[in-house]
Coordinates of C-alpha atoms in Angstrom, one line a residue:
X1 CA 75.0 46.7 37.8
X2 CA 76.9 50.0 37.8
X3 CA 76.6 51.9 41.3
X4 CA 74.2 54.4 40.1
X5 CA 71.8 51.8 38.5
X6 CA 72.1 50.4 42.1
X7 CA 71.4 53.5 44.0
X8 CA 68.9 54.4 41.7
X9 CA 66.7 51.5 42.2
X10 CA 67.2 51.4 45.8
X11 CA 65.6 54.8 45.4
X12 CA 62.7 53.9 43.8
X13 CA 61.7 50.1 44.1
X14 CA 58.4 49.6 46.2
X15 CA 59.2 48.6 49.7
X16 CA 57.4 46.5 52.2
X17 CA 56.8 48.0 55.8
X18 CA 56.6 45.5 58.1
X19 CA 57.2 46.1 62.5
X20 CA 59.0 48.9 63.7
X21 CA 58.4 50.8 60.5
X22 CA 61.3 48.5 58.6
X23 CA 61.5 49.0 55.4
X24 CA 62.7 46.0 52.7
X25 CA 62.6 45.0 49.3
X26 CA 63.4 41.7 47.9
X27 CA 64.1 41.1 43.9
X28 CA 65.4 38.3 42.3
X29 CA 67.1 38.8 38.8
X30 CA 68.2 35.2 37.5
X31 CA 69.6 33.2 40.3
X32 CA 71.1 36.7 42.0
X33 CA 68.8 37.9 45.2
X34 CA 68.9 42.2 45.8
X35 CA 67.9 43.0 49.1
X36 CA 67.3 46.5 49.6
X37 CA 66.9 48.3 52.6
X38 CA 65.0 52.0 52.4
X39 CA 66.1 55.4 53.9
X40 CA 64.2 57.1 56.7
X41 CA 60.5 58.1 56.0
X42 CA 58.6 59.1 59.3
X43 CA 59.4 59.9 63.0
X44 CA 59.8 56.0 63.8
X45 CA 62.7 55.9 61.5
X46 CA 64.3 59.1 63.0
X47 CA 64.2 57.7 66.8
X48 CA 66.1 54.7 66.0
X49 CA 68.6 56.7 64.0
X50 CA 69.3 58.8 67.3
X51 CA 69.1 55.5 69.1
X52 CA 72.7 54.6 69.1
X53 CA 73.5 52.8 72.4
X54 CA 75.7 50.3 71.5
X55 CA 74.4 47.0 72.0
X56 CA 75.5 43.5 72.0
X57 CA 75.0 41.5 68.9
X58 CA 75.4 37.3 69.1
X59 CA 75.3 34.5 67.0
X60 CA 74.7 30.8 67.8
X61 CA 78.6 30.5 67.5
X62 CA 79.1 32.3 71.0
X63 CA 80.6 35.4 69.3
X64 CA 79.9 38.5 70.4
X65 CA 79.9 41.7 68.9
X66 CA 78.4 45.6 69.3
X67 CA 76.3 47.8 67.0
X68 CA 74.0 50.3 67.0
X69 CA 70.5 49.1 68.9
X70 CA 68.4 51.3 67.0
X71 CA 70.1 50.2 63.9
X72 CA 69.9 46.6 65.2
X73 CA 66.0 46.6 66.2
X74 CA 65.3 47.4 62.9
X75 CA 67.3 44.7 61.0
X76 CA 65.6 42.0 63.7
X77 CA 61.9 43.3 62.9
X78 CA 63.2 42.3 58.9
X79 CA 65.4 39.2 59.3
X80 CA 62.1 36.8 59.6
X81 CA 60.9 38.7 56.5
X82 CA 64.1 37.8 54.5
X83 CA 65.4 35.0 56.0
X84 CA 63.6 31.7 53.4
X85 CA 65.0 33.8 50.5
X86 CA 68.7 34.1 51.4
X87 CA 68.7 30.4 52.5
X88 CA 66.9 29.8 48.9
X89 CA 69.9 26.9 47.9
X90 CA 68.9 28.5 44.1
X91 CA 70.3 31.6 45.4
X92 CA 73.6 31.9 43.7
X93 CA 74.4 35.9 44.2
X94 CA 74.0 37.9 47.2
X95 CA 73.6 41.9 46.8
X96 CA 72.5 43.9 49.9
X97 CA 71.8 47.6 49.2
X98 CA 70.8 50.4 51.8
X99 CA 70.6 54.5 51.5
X100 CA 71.2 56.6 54.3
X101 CA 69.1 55.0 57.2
X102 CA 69.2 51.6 54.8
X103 CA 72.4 51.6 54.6
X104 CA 72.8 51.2 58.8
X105 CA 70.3 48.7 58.3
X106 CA 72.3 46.8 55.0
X107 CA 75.6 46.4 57.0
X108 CA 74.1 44.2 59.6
X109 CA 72.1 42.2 56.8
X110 CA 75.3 42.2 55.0
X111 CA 77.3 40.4 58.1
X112 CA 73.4 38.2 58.4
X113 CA 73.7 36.7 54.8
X114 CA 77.3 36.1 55.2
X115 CA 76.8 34.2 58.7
X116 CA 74.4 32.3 56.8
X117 CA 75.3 31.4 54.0
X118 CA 78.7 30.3 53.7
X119 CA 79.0 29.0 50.7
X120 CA 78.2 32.1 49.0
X121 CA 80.9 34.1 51.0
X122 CA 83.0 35.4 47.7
X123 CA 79.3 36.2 45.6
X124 CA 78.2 38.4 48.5
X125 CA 78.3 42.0 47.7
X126 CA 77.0 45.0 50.0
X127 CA 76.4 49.0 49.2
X128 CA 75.8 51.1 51.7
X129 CA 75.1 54.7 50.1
X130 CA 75.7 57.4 52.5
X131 CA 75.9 55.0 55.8
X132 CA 76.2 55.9 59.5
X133 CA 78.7 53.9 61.7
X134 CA 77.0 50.9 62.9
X135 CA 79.2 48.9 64.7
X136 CA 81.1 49.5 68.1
X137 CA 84.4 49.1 69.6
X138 CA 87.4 46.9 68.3
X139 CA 87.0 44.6 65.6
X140 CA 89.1 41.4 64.9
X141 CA 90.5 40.5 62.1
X142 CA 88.3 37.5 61.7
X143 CA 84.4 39.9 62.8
X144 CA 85.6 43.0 59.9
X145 CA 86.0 40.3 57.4
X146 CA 82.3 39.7 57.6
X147 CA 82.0 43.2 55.6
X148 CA 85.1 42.6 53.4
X149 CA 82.7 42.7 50.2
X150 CA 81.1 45.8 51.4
X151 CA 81.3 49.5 50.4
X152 CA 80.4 52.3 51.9
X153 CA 80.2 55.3 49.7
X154 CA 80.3 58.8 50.9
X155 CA 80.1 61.9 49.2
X156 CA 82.6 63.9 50.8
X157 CA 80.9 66.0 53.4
X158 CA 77.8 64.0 54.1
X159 CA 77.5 64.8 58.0
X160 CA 75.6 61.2 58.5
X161 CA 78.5 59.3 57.1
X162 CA 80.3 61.2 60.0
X163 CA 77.7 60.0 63.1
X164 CA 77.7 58.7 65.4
X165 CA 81.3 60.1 66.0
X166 CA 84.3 58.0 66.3
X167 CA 84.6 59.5 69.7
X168 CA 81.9 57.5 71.1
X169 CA 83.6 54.5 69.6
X170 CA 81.5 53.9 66.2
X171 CA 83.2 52.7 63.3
X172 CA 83.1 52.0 59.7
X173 CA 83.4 48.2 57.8
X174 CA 84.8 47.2 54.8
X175 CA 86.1 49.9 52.2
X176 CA 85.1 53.3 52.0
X177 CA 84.8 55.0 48.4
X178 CA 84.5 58.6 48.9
X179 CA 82.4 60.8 46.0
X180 CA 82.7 64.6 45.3
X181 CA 84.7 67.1 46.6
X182 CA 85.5 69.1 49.7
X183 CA 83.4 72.3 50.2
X184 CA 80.9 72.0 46.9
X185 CA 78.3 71.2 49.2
X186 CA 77.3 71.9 52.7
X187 CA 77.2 69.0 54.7
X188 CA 73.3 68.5 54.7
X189 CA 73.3 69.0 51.1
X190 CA 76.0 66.1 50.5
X191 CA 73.4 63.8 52.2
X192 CA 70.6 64.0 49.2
X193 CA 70.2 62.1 47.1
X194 CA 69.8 63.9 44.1
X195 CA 73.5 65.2 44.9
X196 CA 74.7 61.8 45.6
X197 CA 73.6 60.5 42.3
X198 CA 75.5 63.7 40.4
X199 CA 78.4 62.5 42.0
X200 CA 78.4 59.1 41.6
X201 CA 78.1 59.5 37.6
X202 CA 81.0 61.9 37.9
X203 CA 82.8 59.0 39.5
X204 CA 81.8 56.5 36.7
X205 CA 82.3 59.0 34.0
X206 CA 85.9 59.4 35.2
X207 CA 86.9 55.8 35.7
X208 CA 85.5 55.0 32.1
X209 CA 87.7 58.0 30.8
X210 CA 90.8 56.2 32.6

């Protein structure tokens, strides 16, 4: 699925709200599970945006690792939601996709499905359109590969691709594909998503012309 078709449909598939107004959407297409995660749509969404206090994410290996907690509260209030389908043994393809909010949301269900399912570790693929920084502080060679298979895709100037700053220790995972060009939009405007869909079939337009 081309990135458009992907952002498009994370767009406008029908989401379930379930506690702490978390948004999901599950489809399976053949033996491939989406899991889509939806942008912010009401004041609860907004207060765990601005919620960014890192804290600390575990697993039953011991490790330890920090994220955003608003970012993190809302994955949790999901994970029982999701969890029987991406432990579905018929599950042969991963794909996690998030907008804006989502996206915060997608790259700690990204590093979930790969904790959990190992053997699907080189069929797991994430998107994270227009994506804060989620996770805090130094990352080990062994915790970024966790997001290896993910993308973050910024047009240019987006100002949430930028927060929470770098200077309060946020950071990006796996590879960034930036969209656009410096200056044609303001830094609000770089953020919709009407504009990041224009951009991202100028991007596919060009790489087919290559």
């Amino acid at each position: 699925m081309k990135l458009s078709e992907m952002f498009r449909r994370c767009l406008e598939i029908s989401y379930t709200q379930v506690e702490n107004s978390a948004d999901y959407a599950l489809e399976r297409i053949e033996n491939t599970l989406y899991i889509y995660l939806e942008c912010s749509n009401g004041e609860t969404d907004w207060l765990n945006n601005f919620d960014f206090p890192a804290k600390a994410y575990s697993h039953f290996d011991g490790g330890v690792w920090l994220c955003h907690r608003g970012f993190m509260r809302v994955f949790k209030s999901i994970e029982k939601y999701i969890s029987a389908s991406i432990l579905d043994e018929s599950i042969e393809k991963i794909v996690v996709v998030g907008y804006s909010h989502g996206a915060g949301v997608a790259i700690l269900c990204h590093e979930y499905v790969w904790y959990n399912r190992p053997d699907l570790r080189s069929k797991i693929e994430g998107y994270a359109f227009a994506s804060p920084r989620v996770i805090w502080g130094y990352l080990s060679r062994n915790l970024a590969n966790r997001w290896e298979n993910m993308m973050v895709v910024r047009n240019i100037d987006d100002i949430v691709t930028h927060l929470p700053p770098k200077i309060l220790g946020f950071t990006h995972v796996g590879k960034m594909l930036e969209i656009g060009k410096r200056g044609k939009y303001s830094s609000i405007d770089a953020h919709r998503p009407e504009n990041i869909m224009r951009e991202l079939l100028e991007y596919e337009k060009r790489e087919i012309e290559r």
